[in-house]
Structures are given as structure tokens and as C-alpha cells.
Short mmCIF file of C-alpha atoms and ligand atoms in Angstrom, two decimals:
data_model
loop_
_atom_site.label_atom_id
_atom_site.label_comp_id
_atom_site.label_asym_id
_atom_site.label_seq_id
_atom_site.Cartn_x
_atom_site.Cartn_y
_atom_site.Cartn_z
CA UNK A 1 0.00 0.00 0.00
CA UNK A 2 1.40 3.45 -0.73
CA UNK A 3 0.32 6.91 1.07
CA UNK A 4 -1.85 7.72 -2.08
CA UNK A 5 -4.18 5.22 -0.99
CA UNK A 6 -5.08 6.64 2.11
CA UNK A 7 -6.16 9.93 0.10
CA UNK A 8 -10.27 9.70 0.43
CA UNK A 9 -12.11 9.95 -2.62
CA UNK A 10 -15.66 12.58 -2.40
CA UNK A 11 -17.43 11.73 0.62
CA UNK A 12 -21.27 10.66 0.23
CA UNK A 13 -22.54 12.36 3.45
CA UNK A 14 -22.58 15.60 5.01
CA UNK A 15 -22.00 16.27 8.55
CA UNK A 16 -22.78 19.73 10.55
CA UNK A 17 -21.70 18.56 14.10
CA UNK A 18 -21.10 15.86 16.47
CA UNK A 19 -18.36 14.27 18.89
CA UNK A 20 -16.88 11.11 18.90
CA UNK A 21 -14.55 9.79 21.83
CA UNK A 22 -11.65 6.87 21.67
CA UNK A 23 -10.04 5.73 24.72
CA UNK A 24 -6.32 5.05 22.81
CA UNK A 25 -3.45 3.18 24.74
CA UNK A 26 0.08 3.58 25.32
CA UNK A 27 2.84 0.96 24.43
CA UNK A 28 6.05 -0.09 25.29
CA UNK A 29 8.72 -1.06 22.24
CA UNK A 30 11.13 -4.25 22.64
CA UNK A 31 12.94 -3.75 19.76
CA UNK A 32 13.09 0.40 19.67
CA UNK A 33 12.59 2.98 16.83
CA UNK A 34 14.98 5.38 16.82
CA UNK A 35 15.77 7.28 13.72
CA UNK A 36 13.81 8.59 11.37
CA UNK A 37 13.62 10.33 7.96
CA UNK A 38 10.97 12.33 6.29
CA UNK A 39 7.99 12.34 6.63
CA UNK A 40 7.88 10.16 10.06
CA UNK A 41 9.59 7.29 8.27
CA UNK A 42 11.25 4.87 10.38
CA UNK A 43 15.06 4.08 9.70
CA UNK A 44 14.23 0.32 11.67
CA UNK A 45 11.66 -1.60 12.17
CA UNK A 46 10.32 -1.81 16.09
CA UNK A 47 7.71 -4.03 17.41
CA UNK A 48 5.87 -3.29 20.48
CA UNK A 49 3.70 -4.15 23.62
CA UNK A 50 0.36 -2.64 24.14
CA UNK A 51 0.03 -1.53 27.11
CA UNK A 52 -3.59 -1.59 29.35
CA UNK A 53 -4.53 0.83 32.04
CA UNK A 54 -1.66 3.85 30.61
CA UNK A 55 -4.05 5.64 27.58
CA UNK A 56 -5.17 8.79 26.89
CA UNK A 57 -9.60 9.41 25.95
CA UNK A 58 -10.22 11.99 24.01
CA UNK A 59 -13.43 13.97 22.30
CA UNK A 60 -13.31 15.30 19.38
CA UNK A 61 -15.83 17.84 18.54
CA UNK A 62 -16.93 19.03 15.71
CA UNK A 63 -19.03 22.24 13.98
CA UNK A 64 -19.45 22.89 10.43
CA UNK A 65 -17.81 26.71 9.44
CA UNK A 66 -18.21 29.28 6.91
CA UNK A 67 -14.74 29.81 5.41
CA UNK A 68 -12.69 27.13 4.86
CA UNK A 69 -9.43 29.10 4.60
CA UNK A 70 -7.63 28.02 7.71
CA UNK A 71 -7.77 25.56 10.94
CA UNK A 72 -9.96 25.87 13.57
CA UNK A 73 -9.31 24.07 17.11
CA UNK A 74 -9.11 24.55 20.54
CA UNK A 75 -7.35 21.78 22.81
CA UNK A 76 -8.37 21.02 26.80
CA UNK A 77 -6.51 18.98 28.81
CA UNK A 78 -8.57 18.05 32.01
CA UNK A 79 -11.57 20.58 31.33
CA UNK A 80 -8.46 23.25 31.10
CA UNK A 81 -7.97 24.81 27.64
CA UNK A 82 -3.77 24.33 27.11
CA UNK A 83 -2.83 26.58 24.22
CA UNK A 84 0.51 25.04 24.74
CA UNK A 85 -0.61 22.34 23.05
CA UNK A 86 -1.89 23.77 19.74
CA UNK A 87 1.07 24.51 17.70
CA UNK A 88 1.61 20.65 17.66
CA UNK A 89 -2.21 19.72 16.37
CA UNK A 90 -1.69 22.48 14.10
CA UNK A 91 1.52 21.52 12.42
CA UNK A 92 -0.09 17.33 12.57
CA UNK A 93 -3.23 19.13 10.72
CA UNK A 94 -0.63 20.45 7.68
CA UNK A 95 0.89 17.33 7.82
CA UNK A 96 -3.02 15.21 7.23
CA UNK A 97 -4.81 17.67 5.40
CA UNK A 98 -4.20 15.39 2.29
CA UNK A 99 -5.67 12.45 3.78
CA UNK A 100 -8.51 14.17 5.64
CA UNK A 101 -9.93 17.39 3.44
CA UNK A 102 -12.23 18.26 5.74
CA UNK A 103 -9.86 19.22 8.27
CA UNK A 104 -10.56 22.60 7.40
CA UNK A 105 -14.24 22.58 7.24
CA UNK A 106 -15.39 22.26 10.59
CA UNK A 107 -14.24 24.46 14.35
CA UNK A 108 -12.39 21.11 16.29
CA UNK A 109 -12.39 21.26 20.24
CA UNK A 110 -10.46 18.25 21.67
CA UNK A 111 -11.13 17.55 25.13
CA UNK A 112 -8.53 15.22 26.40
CA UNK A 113 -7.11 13.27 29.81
CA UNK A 114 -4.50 10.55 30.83
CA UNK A 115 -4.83 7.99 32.88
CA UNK A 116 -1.01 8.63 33.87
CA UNK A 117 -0.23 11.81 35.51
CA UNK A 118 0.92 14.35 33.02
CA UNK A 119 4.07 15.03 34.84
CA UNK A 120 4.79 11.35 35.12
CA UNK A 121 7.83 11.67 32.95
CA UNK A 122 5.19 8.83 30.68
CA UNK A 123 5.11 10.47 26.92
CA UNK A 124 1.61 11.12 26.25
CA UNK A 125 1.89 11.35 22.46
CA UNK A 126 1.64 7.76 21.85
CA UNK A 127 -1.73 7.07 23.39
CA UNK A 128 -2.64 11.08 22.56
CA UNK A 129 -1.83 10.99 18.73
CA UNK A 130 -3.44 7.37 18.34
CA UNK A 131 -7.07 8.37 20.11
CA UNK A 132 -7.18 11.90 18.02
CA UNK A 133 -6.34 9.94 14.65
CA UNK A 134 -8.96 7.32 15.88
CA UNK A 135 -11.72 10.40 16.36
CA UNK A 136 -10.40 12.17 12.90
CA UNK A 137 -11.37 8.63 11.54
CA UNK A 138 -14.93 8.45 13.13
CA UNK A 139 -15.54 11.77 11.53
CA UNK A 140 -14.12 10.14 8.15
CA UNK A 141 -16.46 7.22 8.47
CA UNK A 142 -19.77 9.14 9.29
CA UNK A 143 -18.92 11.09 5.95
CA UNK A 144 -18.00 7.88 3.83
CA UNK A 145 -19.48 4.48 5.52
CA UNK A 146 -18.11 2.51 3.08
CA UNK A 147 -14.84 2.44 5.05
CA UNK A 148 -14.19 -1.27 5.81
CA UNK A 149 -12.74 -1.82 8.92
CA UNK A 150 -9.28 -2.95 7.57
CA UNK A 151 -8.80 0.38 6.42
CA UNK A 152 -10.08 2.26 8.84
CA UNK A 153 -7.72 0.52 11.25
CA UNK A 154 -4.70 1.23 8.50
CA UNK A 155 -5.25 5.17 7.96
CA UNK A 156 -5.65 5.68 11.45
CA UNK A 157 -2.13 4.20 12.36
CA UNK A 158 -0.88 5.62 9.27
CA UNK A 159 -2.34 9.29 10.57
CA UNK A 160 -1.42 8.40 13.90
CA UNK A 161 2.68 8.24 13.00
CA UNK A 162 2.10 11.68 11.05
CA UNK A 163 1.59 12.91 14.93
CA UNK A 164 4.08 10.82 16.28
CA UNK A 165 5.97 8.08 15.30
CA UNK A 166 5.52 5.35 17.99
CA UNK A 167 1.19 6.43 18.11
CA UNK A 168 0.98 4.24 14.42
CA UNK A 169 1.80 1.29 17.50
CA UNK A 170 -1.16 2.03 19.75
CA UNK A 171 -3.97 1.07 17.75
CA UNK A 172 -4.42 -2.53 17.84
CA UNK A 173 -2.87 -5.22 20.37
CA UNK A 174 -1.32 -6.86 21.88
CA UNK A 175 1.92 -6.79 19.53
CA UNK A 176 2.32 -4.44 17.41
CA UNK A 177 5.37 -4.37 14.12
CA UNK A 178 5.60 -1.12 12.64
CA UNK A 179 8.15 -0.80 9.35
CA UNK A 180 8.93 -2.94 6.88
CA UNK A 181 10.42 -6.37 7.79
CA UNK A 182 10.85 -9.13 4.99
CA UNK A 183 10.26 -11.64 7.49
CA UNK A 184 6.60 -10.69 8.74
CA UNK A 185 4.17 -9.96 6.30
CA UNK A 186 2.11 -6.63 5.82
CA UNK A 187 4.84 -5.19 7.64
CA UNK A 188 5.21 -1.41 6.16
CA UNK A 189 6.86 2.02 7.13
CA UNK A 190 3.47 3.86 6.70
CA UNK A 191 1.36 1.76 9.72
CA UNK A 192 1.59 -0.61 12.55
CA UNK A 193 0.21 -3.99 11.45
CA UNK A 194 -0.73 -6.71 14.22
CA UNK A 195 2.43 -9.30 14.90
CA UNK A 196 0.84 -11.66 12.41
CA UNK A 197 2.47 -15.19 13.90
CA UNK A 198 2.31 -17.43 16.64
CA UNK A 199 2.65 -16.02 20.11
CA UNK A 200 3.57 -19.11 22.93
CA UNK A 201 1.17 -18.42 26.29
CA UNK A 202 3.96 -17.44 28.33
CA UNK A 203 3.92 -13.83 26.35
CA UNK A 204 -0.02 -13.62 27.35
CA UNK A 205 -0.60 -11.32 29.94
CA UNK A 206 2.79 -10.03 30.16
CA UNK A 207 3.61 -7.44 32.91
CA UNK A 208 4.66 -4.12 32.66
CA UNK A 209 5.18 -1.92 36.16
CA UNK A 210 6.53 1.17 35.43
CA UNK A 211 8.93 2.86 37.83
CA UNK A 212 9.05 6.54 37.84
CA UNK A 213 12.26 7.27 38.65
CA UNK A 214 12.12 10.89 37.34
CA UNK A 215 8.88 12.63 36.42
CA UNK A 216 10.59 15.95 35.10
CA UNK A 217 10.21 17.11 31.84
CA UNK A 218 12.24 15.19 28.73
CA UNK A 219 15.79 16.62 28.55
CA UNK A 220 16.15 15.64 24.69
CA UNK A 221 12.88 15.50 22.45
CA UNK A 222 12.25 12.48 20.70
CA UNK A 223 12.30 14.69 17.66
CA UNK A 224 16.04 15.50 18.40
CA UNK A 225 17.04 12.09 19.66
CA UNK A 226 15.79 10.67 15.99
CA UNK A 227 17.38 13.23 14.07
CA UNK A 228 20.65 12.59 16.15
CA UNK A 229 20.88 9.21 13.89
CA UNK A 230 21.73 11.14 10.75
CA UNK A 231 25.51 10.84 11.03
CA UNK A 232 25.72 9.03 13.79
CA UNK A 233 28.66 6.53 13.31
CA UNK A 234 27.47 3.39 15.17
CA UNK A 235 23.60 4.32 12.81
CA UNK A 236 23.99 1.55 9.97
CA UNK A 237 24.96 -1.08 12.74
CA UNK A 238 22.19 -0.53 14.65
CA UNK A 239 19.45 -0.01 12.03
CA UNK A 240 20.45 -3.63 11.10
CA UNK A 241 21.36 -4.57 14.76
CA UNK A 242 16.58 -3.73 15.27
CA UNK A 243 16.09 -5.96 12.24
CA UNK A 244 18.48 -9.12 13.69
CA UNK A 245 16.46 -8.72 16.57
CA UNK A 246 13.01 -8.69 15.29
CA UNK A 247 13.98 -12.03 13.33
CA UNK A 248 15.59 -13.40 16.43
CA UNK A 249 12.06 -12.52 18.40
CA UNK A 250 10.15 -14.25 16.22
CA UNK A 251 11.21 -17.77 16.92
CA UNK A 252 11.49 -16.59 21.01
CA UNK A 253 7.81 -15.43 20.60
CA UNK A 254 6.88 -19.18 18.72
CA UNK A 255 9.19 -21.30 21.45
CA UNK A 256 8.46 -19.35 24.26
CA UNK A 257 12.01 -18.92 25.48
CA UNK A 258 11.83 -16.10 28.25
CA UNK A 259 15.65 -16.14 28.84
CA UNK A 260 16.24 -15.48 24.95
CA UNK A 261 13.27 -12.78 25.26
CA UNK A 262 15.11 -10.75 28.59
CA UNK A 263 18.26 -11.04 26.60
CA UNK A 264 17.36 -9.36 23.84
CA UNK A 265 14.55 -6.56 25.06
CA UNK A 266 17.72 -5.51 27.48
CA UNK A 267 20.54 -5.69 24.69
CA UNK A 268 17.25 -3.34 22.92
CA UNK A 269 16.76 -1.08 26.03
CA UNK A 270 20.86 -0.32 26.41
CA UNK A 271 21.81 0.21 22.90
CA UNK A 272 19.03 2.71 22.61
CA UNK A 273 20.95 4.53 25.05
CA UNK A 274 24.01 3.69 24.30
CA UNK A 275 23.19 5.50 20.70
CA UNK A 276 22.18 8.51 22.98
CA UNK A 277 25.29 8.11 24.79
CA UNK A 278 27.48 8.47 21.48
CA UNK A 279 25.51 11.09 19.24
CA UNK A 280 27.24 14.23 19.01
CA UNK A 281 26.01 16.28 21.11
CA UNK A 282 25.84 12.95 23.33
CA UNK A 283 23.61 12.82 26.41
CA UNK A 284 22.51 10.56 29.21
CA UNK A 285 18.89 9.98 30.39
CA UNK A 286 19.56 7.62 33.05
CA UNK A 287 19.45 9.10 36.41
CA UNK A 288 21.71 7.50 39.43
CA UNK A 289 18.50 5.07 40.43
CA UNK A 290 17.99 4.23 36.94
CA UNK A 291 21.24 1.91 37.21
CA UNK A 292 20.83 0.90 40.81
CA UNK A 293 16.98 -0.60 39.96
CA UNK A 294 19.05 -2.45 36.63
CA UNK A 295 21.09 -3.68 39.36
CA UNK A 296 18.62 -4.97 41.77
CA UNK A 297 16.51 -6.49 39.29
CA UNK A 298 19.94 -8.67 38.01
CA UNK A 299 20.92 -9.67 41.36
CA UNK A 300 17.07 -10.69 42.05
CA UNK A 301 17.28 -12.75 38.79
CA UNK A 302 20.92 -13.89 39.18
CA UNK A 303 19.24 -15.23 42.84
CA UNK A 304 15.62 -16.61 42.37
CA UNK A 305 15.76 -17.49 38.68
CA UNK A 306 12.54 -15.66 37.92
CA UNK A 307 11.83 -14.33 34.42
CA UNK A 308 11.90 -10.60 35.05
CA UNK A 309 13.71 -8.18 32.86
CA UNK A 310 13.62 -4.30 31.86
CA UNK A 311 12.92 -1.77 29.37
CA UNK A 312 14.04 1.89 29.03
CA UNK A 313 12.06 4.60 26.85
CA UNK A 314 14.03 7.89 26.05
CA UNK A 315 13.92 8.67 29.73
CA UNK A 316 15.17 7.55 33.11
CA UNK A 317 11.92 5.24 34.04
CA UNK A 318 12.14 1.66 33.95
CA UNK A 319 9.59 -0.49 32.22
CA UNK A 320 9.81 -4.09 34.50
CA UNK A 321 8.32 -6.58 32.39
CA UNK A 322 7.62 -10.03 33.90
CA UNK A 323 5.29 -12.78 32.94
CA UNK A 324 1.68 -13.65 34.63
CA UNK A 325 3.47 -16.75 36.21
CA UNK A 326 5.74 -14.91 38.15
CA UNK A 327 3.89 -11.87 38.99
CA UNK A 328 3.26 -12.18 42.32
CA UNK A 329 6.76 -12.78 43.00
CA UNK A 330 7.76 -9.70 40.93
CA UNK A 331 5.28 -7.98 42.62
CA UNK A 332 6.93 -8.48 46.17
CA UNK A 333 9.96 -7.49 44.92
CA UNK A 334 9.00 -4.59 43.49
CA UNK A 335 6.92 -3.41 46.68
CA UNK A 336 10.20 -4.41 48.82
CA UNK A 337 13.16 -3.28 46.81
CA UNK A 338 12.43 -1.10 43.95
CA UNK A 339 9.74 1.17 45.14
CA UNK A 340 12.92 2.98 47.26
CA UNK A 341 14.66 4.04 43.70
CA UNK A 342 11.17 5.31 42.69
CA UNK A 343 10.62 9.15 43.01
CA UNK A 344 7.89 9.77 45.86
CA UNK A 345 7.71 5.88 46.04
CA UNK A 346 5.33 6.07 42.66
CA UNK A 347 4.82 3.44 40.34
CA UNK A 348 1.88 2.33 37.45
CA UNK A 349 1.36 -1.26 37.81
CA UNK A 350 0.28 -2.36 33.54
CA UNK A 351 -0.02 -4.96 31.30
CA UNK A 352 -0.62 -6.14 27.55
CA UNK A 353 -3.52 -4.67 26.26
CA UNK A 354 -5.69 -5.19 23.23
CA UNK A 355 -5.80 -1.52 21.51
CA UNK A 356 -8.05 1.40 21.50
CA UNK A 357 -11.97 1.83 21.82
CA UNK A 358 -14.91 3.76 20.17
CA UNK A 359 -16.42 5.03 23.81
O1 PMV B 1 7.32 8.25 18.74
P1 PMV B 1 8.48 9.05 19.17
O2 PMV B 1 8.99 9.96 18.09
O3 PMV B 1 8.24 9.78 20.46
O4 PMV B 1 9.72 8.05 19.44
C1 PMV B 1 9.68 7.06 20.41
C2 PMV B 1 11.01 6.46 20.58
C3 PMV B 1 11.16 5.42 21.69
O5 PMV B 1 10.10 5.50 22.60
C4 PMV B 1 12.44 5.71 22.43
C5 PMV B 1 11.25 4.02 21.12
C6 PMV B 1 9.98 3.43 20.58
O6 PMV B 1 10.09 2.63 19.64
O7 PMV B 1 8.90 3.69 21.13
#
């Protein structure tokens, strides 16, 4: 499929108003995007986790205009309007107008909340971007119902990278591959596409408790951590380093080999850093506890044998990711020894999940 075919042809309906809601998880990457090239193309493929309980809803309303010579919209977070937040619909807006004419047809007021606090240190444009492409692509359907659902799930991935990258993974569940991967089928650069194989139980219900080690504000954009990649000397290695791995995961994911799984989602989680660590300018996310919960959750491993490992995002949280079996085990270790690294003792306690929802 090329971007082309996500331009609509006339629409058989018209619409003056209405709203439409999605409730649009987060998600965690094992193998990590990072790296990027015009427009919101990935340099790797990544494949992801959906998570559960971490999403954004949003309500998008909608009023017919007079002049259609420019965009209309007003965003609230939490009842409270955020201007702060408009330059970045606006310049997502340029970016769909292509795919969606009748952007500029109608006054848009997004009302929007997380389920995470917003100052969590948790990047709300996943789950954000994903549940406003979902609404864009309500409106789309109530002026074309022809849609079939295939498609609709397609564009609104494929809108949802235009916002931001990692969103095109939030749509569906519970494993998501987004760019193009000659070993798994239907696998493109424009949209996430359900992992389309065999998945063993013991990656059902997988855990994911987040520790939030630091809830400040990003240090480095993602936007500047991507572009960071052009030039960077280790970039080649890795881009082909996140394809190894997604072939590698796909016989751990048939087998169900947990130790080959923690191996390789940590080799994921440091060389994403360690690319951070050697871009010029170079930078480190990690804070201090960062490293000391990496350390606690080896020695636990090292000691009881149990199948937990870790995950970093472009931050200094940890993502501990543990299977159903051992959860309650995890979970006593996490309420005895790692809650201490967390700042103010907080943590989100998530797993899998199966993609967004039409509220
Ligand atoms: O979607 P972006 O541009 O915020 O990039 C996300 C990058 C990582 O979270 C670090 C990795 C990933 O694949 O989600």
C-alpha cells in the first residue's frame, strides 16, 4: 500500500456537528525505533507491547464553518484549555490535510485526559496521537461508511505516525510491528500492522510496572534524539542490529524462550541509550537510580531465577516486564526493593492490552 491510498475519494454524506470519543493506549517497544527520515519514516523496524490501564480518551468535537481558509481548534486537557498544546495539532493538521480534506471545514475542540499523571515523565503522544487519529477517523467514516474496517484501522495508524511516530503502535494489540520487515508480512513504514504469527502463552498477559524514577520534563525530544541518527557513526549497525532482533524474536515469541526474550529486550533497552550516549552532542537519560533498579533487578534474577527483565524509553523510568506466572513474586519485589529508587515511592502497575476503543 502506498500513502496515495489513504487519500479519500468525495465523501457521500454531510456532517454539521457531532463528537466522537476513543479511549487510545500507550505501548512499550522491545525492539526500539529510533531514527527517522521524512515524513515520520522509520530508519528500523520496532515491534511493540500494548500496554492496558496507561491511555489517553479523548473527544473530538466538531461544527461545520463558513470559510474554509484556515484551521480551527481549541485543545483542553482536564476541562483546562492548554494553548501550549496547539502549535503541535496544528503543524499534525498540515501534515493530514491530504488524507482528511475536511480538516478545514469544521471548528475542532479536543477535550482530552490521561490515565497517567501528566508530569509522570510517561510520553503522552503515543496514546494522545493514536485516540485523536482514531476520532479524525470516526468523523471520516460518518462522511463515507463505506470504510471497511481494515482500512479504517490502517489510515488511522498511518495518521497516527504523522503525529508521532511510535502512536501508528497504539492502535491494535497486543503486539504491534511497525516498518517494513521481509520476514513478517504486511509489515510497512506507513502503519503498525498486528504481529501476524504465533505467540507461545507465556507472552499472554505479560507485565509491565513502570517505575518513575524521574517525572521531570524530557531533557532531549524524541524529535532531536531521531534526528541525532543522521551521522551518527554506530547508525547503519544498529538499524540492522533492530532488524536481527526482530527475526531473532520471532522464533522466542513461537518457542516461548523467556531467557532469549530478557536477553534481547535488554541488549534493545541499552543500545538505545548507548546511541544517545554516542551522538554528538551525546547525552545521558539515566538518572543515578535508573542503574541501581538495573542492578537490583539482576541480582534478584541472578538469585531466584525468575523471568523478570527491563525496558528503558528515552527517559530515566524503567519499564519491569515479567510474565503472569511470576507476577506475584515480581510484585513483592518490586513493593520491597524497587519502590525505594522510585521518586515519591510512585509506580503504574500495567499490562498487555488489546488496543483502542470507540467510547
Ligand atoms: O514516537 P516518538 O517519536 O516519540 O519516538 C519514540 C522512541 C522510543 O520511545 C524511544 C522508542 C519506541 O520505539 O517507542
Amino acid at each position: 500500500m502506498t500513502d496515495a491510498q489513504f487519500i479519500p475519494e468525495n465523501y457521500s454524506k454531510n456532517l454539521d456537528s457531532g463528537a466522537f470519543t476513543w479511549s487510545s493506549p500507550s505501548n512499550i517497544a522491545l525492539v526500539k525505533y529510533w531514527g527517522k527520515r521524512d515524513p515520520q519514516m522509520p530508519e528500523n523496524p520496532s515491534i511493540s507491547f500494548t500496554l492496558n490501564d496507561c491511555k489517553t480518551t479523548t473527544t473530538l468535537r466538531f461544527l461545520k464553518k463558513i470559510e474554509e481558509d484556515e484551521f480551527s481548534v481549541r485543545v483542553f486537557l482536564d476541562g483546562s484549555e492548554v494553548p501550549d498544546f496547539k502549535p503541535k495539532i496544528l503543524t499534525f493538521f498540515k501534515r493530514i490535510e491530504a488524507y482528511l480534506p475536511f480538516l478545514k471545514d469544521y471548528h475542532f475542540r479536543i477535550e482530552t485526559s490521561n490515565t497517567f499523571p501528566h508530569s509522570s515523565g510517561i510520553a503522552s503522544s503515543a496514546s494522545g496521537m493514536s485516540a485523536l487519529a482514531l476520532c479524525l477517523m470516526s468523523i471520516e467514516k460518518a462522511l463515507s461508511p463505506n470504510i471497511s474496517e481494515e482500512l479504517f484501522i490502517k489510515k488511522a495508524s498511518f495518521l497516527a505516525r504523522l503525529g508521532s511516530g511510535s502512536a501508528c503502535r497504539s492502535i491494535e494489540g497486543d503486539l504491534v510491528v511497525w516498518g517494513k520487515h521481509e520476514a513478517i508480512q504486511g509489515s510497512s513504514d506507513l502503519y503498525g500492522i498486528k504481529y501476524p504469527y504465533e505467540v507461545h502463552e507465556n507472552f499472554k498477559n505479560y507485565h509491565d510496572t513502570i517505575l518513575l524514577v524521574d517525572k521531570g520534563e524530557k531533557q532531549v525530544s524524541s524529535t532531536v534524539g531521531h534526528n541525532l541518527m543522521h551521522g551518527h557513526p554506530f547508525a547503519a549497525q544498529r538499524f540492522q542490529q533492530a532488524k536481527d532482533h526482530i527475526s531473532r524474536l520471532k522464533g522466542i515469541f513461537k518457542s516461548g524462550d523467556l531467557n532469549g526474550f530478557i536477553t534481547l529486550v535488554e541488549q534493545e533497552a541499552l543500545t538505545l541509550h548507548a546511541m544517545m550516549m554516542t551522538s554528538s552532542p551525546y547525552f545521558i537519560l539515566m538518572k543515578p537510580n535508573t542503574l541501581k533498579i538495573i542492578n537490583a533487578i539482576w541480582a534478584f534474577r541472578e538469585k531466584t531465577k525468575v523471568h523478570v527483565c527491563f525496558t528503558l524509553d528515552a527517559g530515566a523510568n524503567v519499564h519491569v516486564l515479567y510474565p503472569e506466572n511470576d507476577a506475584e513474586q515480581v510484585g513483592e519485589f518490586i513493593k520491597n526493593e524497587l519502590v525505594a529508587y522510585c521518586q515519591n515511592g510512585h509506580y503504574i502497575s500495567d499490562k498487555i492490552g488489546f488496543g483502542a476503543k470507540l467510547l
